[in-house]
XYZ file of C-alpha atoms in Angstrom:
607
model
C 0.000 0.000 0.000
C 1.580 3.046 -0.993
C 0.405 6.465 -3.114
C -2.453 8.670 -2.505
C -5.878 7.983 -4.372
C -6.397 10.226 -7.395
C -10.015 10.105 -7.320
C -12.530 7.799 -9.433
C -11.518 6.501 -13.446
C -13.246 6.031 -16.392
C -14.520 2.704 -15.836
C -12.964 1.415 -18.812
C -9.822 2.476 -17.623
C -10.118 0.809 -13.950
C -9.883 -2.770 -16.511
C -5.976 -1.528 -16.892
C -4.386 -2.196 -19.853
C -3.581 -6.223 -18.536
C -7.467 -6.678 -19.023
C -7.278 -8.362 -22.765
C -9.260 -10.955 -24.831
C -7.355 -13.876 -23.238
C -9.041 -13.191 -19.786
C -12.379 -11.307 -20.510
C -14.642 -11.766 -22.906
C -15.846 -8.121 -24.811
C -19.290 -7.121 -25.515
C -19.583 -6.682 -29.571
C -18.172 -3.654 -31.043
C -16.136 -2.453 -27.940
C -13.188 -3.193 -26.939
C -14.293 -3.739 -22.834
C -15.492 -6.539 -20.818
C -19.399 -6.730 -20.705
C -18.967 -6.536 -17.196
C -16.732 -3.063 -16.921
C -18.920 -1.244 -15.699
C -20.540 -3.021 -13.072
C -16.522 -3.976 -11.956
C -16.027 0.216 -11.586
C -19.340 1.041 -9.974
C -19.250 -1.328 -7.328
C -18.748 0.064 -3.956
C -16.717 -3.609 -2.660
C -13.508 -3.018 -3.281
C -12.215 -5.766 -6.008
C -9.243 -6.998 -8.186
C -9.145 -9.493 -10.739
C -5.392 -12.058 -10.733
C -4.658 -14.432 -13.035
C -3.349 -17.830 -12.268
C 0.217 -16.071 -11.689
C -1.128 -14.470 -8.504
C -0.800 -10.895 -10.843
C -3.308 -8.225 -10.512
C -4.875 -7.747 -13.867
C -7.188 -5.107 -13.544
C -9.343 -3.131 -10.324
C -11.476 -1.090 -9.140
C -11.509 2.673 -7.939
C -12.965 1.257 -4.294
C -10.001 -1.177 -4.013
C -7.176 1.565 -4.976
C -9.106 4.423 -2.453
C -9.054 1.412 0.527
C -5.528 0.642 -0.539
C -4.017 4.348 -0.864
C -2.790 4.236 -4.534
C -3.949 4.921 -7.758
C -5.879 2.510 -9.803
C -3.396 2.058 -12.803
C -0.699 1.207 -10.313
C -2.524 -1.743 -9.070
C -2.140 -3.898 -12.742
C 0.495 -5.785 -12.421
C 1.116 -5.950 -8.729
C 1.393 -9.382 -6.813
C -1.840 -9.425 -5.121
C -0.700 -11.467 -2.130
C 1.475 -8.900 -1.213
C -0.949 -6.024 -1.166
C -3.045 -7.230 0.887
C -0.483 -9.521 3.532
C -1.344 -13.154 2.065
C 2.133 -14.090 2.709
C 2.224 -13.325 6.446
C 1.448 -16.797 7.922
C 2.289 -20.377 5.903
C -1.220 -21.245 6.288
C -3.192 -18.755 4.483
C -0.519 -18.426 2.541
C -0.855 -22.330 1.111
C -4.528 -21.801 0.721
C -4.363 -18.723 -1.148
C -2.198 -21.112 -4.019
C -4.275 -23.621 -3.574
C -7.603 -20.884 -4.732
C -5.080 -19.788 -7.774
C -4.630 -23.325 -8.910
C -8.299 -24.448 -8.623
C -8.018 -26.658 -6.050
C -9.584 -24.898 -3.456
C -13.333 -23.351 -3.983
C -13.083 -20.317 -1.615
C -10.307 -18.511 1.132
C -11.776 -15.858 3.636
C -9.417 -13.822 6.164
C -9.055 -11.173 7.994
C -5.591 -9.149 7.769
C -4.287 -5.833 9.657
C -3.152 -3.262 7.130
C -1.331 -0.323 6.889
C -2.467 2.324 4.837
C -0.098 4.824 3.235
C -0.237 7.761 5.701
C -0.308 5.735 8.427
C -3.069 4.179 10.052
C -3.584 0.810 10.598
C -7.158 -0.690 8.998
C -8.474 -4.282 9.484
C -9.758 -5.904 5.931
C -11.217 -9.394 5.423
C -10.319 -10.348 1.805
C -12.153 -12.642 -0.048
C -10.544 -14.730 -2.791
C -12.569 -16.702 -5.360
C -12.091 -19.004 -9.112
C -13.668 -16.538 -11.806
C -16.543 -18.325 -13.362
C -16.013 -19.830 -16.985
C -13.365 -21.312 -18.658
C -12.187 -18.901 -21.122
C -11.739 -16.424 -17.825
C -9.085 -18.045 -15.827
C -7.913 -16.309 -12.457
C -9.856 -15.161 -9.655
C -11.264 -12.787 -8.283
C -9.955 -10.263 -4.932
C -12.115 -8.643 -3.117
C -11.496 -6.619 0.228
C -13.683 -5.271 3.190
C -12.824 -2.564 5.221
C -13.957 -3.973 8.792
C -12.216 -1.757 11.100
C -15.338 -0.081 13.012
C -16.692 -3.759 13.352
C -13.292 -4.968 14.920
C -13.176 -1.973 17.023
C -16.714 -2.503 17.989
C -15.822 -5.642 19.163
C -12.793 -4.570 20.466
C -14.713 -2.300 22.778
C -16.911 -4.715 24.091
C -14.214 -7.182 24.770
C -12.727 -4.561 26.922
C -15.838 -4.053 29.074
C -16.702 -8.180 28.874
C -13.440 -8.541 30.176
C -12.748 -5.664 32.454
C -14.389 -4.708 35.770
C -17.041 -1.981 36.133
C -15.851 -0.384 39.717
C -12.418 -0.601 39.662
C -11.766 -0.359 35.912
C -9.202 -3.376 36.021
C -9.298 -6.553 34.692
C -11.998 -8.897 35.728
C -11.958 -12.567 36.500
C -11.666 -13.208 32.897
C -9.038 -11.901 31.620
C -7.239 -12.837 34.236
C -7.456 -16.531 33.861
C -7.356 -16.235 30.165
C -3.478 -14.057 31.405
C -3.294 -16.800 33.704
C -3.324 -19.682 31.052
C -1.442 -18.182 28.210
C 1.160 -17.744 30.850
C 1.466 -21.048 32.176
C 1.542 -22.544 28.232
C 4.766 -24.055 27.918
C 5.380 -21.651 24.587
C 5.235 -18.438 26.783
C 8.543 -19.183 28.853
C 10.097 -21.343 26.676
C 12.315 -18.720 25.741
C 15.879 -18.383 26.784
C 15.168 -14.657 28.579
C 12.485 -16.353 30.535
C 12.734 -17.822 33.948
C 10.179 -20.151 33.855
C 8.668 -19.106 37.029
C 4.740 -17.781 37.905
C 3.856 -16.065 40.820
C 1.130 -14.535 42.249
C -0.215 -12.462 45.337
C -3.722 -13.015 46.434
C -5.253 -10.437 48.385
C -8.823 -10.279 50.258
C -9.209 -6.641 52.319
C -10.105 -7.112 56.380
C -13.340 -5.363 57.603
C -14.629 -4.268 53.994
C -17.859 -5.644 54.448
C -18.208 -3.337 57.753
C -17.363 -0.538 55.905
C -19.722 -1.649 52.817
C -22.339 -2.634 55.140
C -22.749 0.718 57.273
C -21.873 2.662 55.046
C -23.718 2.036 52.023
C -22.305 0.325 48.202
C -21.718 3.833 47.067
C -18.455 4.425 49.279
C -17.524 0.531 49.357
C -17.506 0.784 45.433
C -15.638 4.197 45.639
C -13.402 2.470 48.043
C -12.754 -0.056 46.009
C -11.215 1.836 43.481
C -8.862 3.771 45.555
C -7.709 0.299 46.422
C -7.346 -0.654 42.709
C -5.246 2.552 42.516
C -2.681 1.982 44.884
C -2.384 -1.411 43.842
C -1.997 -0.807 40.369
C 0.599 1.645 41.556
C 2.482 -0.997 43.814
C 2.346 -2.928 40.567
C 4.132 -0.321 37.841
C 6.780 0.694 40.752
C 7.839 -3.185 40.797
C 7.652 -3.351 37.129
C 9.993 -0.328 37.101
C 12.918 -3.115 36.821
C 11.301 -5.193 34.761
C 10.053 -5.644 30.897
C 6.169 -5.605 32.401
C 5.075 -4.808 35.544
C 2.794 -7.154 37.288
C -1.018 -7.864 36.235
C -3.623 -6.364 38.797
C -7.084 -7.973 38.578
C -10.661 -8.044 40.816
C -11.289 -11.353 41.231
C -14.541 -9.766 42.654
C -15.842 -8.673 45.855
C -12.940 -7.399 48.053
C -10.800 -9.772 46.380
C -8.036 -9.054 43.917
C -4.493 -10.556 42.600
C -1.398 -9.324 41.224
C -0.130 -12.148 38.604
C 3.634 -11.813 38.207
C 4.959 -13.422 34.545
C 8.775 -14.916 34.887
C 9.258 -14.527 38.324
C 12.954 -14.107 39.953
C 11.783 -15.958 43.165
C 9.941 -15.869 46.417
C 12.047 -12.299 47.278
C 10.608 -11.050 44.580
C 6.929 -11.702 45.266
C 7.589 -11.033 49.343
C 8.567 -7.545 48.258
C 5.519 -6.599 46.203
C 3.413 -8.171 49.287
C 5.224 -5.840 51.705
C 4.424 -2.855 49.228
C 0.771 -3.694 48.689
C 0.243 -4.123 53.107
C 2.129 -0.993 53.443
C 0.100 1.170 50.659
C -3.124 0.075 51.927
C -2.189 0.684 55.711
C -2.420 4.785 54.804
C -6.117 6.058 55.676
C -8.431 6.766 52.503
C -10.353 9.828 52.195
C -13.321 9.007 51.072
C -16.586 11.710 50.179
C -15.549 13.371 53.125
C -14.469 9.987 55.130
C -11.389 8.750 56.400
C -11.790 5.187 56.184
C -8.947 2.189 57.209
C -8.051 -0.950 55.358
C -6.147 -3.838 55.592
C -5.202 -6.679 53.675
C -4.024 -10.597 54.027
C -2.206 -12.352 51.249
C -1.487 -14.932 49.678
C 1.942 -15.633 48.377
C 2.537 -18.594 45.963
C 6.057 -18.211 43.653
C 7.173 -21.464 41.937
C 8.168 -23.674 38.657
C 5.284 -22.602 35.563
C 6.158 -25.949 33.722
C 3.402 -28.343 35.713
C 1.636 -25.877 37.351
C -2.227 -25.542 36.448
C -4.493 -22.139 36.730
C -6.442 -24.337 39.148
C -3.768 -25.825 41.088
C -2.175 -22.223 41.401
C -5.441 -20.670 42.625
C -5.964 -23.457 45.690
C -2.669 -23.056 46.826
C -3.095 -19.356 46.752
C -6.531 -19.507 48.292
C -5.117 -21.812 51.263
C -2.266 -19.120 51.810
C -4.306 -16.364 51.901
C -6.707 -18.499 54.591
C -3.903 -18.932 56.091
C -2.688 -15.375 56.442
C -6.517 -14.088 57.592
C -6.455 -17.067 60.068
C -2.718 -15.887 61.379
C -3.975 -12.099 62.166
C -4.561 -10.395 58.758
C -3.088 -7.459 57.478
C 0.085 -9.939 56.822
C 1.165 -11.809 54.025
C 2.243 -15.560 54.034
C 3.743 -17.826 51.668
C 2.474 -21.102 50.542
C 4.011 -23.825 52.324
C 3.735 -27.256 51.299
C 4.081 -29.381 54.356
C 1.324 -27.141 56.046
C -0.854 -27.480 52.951
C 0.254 -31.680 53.072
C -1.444 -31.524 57.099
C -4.470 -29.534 55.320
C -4.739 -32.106 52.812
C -4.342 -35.156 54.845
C -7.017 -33.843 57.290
C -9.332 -33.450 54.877
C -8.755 -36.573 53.547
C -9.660 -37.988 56.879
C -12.635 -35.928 57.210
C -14.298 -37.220 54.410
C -13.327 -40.724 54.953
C -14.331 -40.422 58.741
C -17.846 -41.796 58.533
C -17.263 -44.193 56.682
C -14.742 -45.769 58.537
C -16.785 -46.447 61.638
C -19.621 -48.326 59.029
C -16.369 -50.304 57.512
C -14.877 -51.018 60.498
C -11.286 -49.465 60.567
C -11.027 -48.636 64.473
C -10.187 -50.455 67.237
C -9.367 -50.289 70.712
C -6.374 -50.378 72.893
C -6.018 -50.177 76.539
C -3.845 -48.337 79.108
C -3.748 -49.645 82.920
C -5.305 -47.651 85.747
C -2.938 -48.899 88.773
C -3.390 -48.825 92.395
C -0.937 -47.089 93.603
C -0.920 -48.540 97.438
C -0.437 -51.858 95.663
C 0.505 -51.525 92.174
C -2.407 -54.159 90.977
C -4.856 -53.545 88.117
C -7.399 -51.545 88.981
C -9.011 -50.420 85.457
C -7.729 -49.386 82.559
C -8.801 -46.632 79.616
C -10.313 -47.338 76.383
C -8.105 -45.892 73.728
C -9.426 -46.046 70.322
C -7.110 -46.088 67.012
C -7.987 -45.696 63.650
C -6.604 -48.441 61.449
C -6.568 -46.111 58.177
C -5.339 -47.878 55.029
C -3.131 -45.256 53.544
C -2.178 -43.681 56.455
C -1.561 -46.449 58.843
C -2.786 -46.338 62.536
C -3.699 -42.754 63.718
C -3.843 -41.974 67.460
C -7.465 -40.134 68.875
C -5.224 -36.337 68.141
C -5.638 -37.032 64.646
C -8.899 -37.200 64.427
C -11.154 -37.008 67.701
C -11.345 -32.942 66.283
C -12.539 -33.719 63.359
C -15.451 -36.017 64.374
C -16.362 -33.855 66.969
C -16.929 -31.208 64.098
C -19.132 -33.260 61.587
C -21.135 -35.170 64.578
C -19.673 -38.718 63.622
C -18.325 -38.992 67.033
C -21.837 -39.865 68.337
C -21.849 -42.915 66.339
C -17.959 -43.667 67.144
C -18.550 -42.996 70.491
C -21.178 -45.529 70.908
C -19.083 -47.696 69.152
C -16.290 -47.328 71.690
C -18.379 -47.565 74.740
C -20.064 -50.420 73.125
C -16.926 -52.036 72.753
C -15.124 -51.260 75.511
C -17.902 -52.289 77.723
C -17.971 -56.000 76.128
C -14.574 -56.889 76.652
C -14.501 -55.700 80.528
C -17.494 -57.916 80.690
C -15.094 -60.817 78.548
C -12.235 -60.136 80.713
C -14.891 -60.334 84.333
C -16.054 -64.053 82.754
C -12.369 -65.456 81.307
C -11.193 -64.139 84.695
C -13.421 -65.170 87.646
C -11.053 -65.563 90.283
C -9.527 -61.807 89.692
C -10.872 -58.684 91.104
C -13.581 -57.561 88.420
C -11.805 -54.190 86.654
C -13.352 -51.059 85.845
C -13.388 -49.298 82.305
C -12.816 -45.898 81.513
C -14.222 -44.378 78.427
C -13.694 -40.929 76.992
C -17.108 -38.966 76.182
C -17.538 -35.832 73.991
C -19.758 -32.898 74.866
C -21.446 -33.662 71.521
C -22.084 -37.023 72.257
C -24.267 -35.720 75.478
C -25.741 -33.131 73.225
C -26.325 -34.809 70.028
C -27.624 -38.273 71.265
C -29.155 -39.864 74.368
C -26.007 -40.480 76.455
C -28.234 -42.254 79.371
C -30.226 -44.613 77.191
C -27.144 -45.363 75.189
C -24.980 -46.429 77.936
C -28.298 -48.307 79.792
C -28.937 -50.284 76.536
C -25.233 -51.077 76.429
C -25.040 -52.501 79.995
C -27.906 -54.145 79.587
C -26.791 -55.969 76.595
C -23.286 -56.742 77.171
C -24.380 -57.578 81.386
C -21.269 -55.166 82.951
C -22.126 -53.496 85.742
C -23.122 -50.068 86.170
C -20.364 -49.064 88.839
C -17.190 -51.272 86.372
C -17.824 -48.378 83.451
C -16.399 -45.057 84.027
C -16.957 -42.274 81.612
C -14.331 -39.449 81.414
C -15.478 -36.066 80.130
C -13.035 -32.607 80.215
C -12.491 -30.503 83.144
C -14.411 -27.545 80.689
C -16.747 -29.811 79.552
C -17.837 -30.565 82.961
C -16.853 -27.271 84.907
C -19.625 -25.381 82.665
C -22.498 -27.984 82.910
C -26.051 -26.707 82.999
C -29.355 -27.756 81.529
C -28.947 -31.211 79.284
C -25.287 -32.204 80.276
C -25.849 -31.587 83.983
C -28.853 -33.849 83.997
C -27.124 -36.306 81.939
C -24.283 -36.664 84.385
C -27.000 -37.004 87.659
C -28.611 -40.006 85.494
C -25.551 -41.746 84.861
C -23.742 -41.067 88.520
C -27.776 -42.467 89.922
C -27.554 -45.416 87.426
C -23.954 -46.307 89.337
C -21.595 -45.246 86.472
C -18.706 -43.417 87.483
C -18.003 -40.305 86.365
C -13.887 -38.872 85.904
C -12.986 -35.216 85.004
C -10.202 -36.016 83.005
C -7.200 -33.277 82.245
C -8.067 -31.947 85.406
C -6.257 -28.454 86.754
C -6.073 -27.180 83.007
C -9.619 -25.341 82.779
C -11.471 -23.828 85.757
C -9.873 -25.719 88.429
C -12.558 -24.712 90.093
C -13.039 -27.331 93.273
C -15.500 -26.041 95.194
C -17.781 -26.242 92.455
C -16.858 -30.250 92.664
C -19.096 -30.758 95.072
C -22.395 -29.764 93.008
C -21.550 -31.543 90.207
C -22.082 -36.142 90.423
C -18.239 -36.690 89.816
C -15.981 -39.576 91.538
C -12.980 -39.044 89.883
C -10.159 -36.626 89.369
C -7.392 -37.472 86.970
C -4.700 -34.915 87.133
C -3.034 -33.649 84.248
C 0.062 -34.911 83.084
C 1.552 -31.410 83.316
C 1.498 -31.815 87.115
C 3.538 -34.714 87.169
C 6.056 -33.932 84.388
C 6.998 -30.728 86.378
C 7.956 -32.409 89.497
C 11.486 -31.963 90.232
C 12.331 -35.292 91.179
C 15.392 -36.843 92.667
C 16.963 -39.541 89.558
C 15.900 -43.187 89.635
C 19.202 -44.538 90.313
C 19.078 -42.754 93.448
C 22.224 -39.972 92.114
C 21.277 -36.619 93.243
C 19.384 -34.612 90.465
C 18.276 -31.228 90.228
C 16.705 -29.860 93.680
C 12.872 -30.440 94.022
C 10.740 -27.122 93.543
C 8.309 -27.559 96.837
C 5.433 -25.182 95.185
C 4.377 -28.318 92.646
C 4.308 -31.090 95.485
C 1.982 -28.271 97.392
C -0.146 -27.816 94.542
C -0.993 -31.410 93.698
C -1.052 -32.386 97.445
C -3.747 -29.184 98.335
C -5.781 -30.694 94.887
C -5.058 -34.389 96.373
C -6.615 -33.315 100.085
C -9.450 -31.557 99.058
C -10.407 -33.826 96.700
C -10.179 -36.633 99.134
C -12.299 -33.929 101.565
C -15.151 -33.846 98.857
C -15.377 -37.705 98.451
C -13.131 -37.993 95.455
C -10.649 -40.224 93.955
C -7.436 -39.106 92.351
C -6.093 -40.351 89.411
C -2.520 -39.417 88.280
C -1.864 -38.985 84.627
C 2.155 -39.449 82.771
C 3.521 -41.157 85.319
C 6.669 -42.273 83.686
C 8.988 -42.753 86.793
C 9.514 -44.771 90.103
C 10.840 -41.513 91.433
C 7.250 -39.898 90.621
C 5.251 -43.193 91.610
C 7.063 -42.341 94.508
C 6.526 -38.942 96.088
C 2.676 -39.652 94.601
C 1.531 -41.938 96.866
C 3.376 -40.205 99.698
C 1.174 -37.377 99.060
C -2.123 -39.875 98.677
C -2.798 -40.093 94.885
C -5.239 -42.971 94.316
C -4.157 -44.157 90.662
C -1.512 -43.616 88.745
C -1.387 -44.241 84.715
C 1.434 -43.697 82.398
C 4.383 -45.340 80.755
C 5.724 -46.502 84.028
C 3.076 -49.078 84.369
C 2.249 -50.028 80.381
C 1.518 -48.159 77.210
C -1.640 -48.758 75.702
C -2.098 -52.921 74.776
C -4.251 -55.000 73.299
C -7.173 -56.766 74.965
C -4.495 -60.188 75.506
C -1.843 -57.931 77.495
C -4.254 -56.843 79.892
C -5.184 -60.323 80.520
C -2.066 -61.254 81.626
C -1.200 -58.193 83.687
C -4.946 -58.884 86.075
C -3.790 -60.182 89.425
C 0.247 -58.834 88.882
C 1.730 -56.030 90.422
C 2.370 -54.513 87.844
């Protein structure tokens, strides 16, 4: 395209002098085509090229779209005024058009036009009709309002109303292209993808008292500063960062070719510093804060989905550490998330298939050292994760309500085999049970008729089960639970505040509530300063933790209460425990948890 139009031809001349009797046919008695005319009037802009891809003869509309006069357009190669040869594709169908092989080619090329501007044509390339005419026929439409029509609307499809920056979208669409391996496949490229994910703390105050108006406006002023964080880091850089709404108060900066974790820290840092300064907004000076999410790693294997959890999970994370902080993704931490959702979904199920089973710890006398009852211990038998202690998942049942079903199992359980162990073992003392009950359980299901069907079924007897609830599960007991306890403690079941002296450790209030048993926590007994086993001097005892346990001892003794010593893991703490007159002592001194046959042969032994 080059030349200035000259204005409109004869039509016989727009033919050119390459129009001859080989290619068109003329009327009779002139020397033009019968279709001259028609070829100069129209308004499409058109050019007829022969089989040699030459430009034979065109119209005034082509050589006005095209910048140059029509008698410079015979002879030119076609392809080249109107960018044929730009891509091997439309390139090989064009030829193929030229040498009949092909019916039809349509496309749409970017053009520049002599004095400067850039105009969007689709051309149009078809066979001439009729042997004796050979060639085919150009033809060119200016489409540039049409493409910037569309380019418009793109914009606003893919760009957000409030804040003016790019929506959802586009950013995923950024997101992918990015992550194709083609985009840092490059040597200058590092191959790297990170991203910031940010969520604003207390918007929704702000947007709910004061009205959408100023949330929207604030919203913006947000969009500002970030988009400034964004072109001050991309000061060092070929392209500063992307900034998108995600929507809501949520937005992310997507950085392309990252150098590293330093990197994105940095532009975290910037974006919680920018948004810590008060906005003014219609006449309001309103405060913000932010918590993100900071993922940085390898683009090759990395998914737009895969990217977004881990960024969603960090930026949890950093709203769940304190806000107005940014963390970085970490993958053992996200492994734990993982695994415990794993187990969360595979909970209920479990108990129907099966998977858990109990072990038991002895409860020793400790004027003796015989058996005097031991505590049900239940273990998950997972198959992929192997055998998981109650820690790993007594939480999670608690919070989706299958620990009423798992705790009937349990007591269930638990309640047969003291009753097996009472008939195998007739000669022996009878030995007590102790089962560990959730608030839930008293809440969510009928704790009294559960445990009277149970010891009605399996025959134990009311005063050989023992049910162990938390000193703040029992220390707060009103209404339901409180009544629930009275039933059991009149039915003959004993009831134990296990853990006790790390809630209320409030005693008095012992003696309203139907408890028999207090077992002290193990952080009593691990603190004693004890003299060594092997009877060497050790470091001095601290007298303050013998008083404490032995005041808690006495006055539980003085309200009609047993004491029950958790941890004990030492002869040396066996020791100055019964001198102060604990009851029971339980720990790794005595026996770890064992199965069902252990206990067997430890009834009647001093153990």
């Amino acid at each position: 395209m080059s030349g200035t139009s000259e204005g409109p031809m004869p039509a016989a001349d727009l033919i050119g002098p390459a129009v001859t009797e080989s290619n068109t046919k003329a009327s009779p008695g002139t020397g033009a085509p019968p279709y001259s005319s028609a070829f100069g009037a129209a308004p499409l802009a058109m050019a007829v090229v022969d089989r040699e891809g030459l430009v034979t003869g065109a119209n005034s509309a082509l050589a006005d779209l095209l910048g140059t006069a029509p008698g410079e357009l015979a002879g030119a190669v076609a392809a080249d005024l109107v960018d044929l040869t730009s891509d091997t594709r439309t390139w090989h169908a064009y030829l193929e058009v030229l040498r009949g092989r092909q019916a039809r080619l349509r496309c749409t090329r970017r053009l520049k036009h002599p004095d400067g501007h850039f105009l969007w044509a689709q051309v149009t390339v078809a066979p001439l009709t009729g042997e004796e005419r050979g060639g085919v026929l150009l033809s060119v439409t200016d489409v540039s309002a049409h493409r910037e029509l569309q380019a418009r609307l793109r914009h606003l499809q893919m760009h957000d109303p409030v804040t003016r920056l790019p929506n959802r979208t586009l950013f995923f669409e950024r997101l992918s292209a990015a992550l194709e391996e083609e985009s840092y496949d490059d040597s200058g490229a590092t191959g790297r993808i990170g991203l910031c994910y940010l969520d604003l703390d207390g918007f929704k105050a702000i947007n709910d008292t004061l009205g959408h108006r100023i949330g929207d406006t604030l919203l913006a002023a947000v969009a500002e500063r970030l988009t400034q964080c964004a072109e001050e880091a991309g000061h060092a850089r070929s392209s500063p960062p992307l900034v998108a709404r995600l929507g809501g108060d949520e937005f992310a900066l997507l950085v392309e070719n990252s150098t590293g974790t330093e990197q994105l820290a940095d532009l975290a840092e910037s974006v919680l510093e920018s948004l810590r300064a008060p906005f003014d907004i219609s006449g309001r000076r309103l405060s913000v804060s932010a918590s993100i999410g900071v993922v940085e790693r390898q683009a090759a294997g990395t998914t737009p989905t895969a990217l977004m959890q881990a960024a969603d999970t960090t930026l949890y994370w950093a709203k769940a550490d304190g806000k107005d902080r940014w963390t970085l993704f970490d993958p053992e931490r996200n492994a734990h998330r993982m695994t415990r959702q794993a187990l969360a979904s595979t909970l209920r199920p479990a108990i129907e298939r099966g998977e858990f089973a109990l072990e038991y710890q002895p409860l020793v006398s400790m004027e003796d050292g015989l058996l005097r009852g031991v505590e049900a211990l239940v273990r998950w038998k997972h198959p992929q994760f192997g055998v998981l202690a109650p820690n790993r998942f007594i939480g999670l049942a608690e919070e989706d309500g299958s620990i009423v079903p798992l705790g009937r199992w349990v007591l269930a359980t638990a309640c047969r085999q003291a009753r097996a162990w009472q008939v195998t073992h007739p000669d022996e003392p009878p030995i007590f049970v102790s089962v560990n009950v959730a608030v839930r359980q008293v809440w969510d299901s009928d704790l009294v008729a559960d445990v009277a069907r149970i010891l009605d079924e399996t025959g134990l007897a009311p005063h050989l089960l023992q049910l162990e609830l938390t000193e703040s599960a029992v220390m707060g007991s009103a209404g339901r639970p409180l009544q629930a306890l009275q039933a059991l403690s009149d039915m003959g079941v004993r009831i134990a505040i296990d853990d006790f002296g790390t809630g209320y450790s409030n005693l008095a209030y012992l003696s309203r509530l139907p408890v028999s048993v207090l077992k002290l926590d193990g952080s009593f007994v691990r603190g004693f300063q004890y003299e060594s086993d092997n009877n060497t001097a050790a470091a001095p005892p601290n007298p303050a933790d013998e008083v404490v346990v032995e005041a808690m001892i006495q006055l539980a003794h003085r309200l009609g209460l047993t004491v029950t010593a958790e941890c004990v893991e030492t002869l040396a703490q066996a020791s100055r425990l019964r001198r102060i007159g604990c009851d029971t002592g339980q720990g790794w001194l005595y026996s770890r948890p064992v199965s069902p046959d252990r206990i067997s042969e430890l009834l009647g032994v001093q153990v």
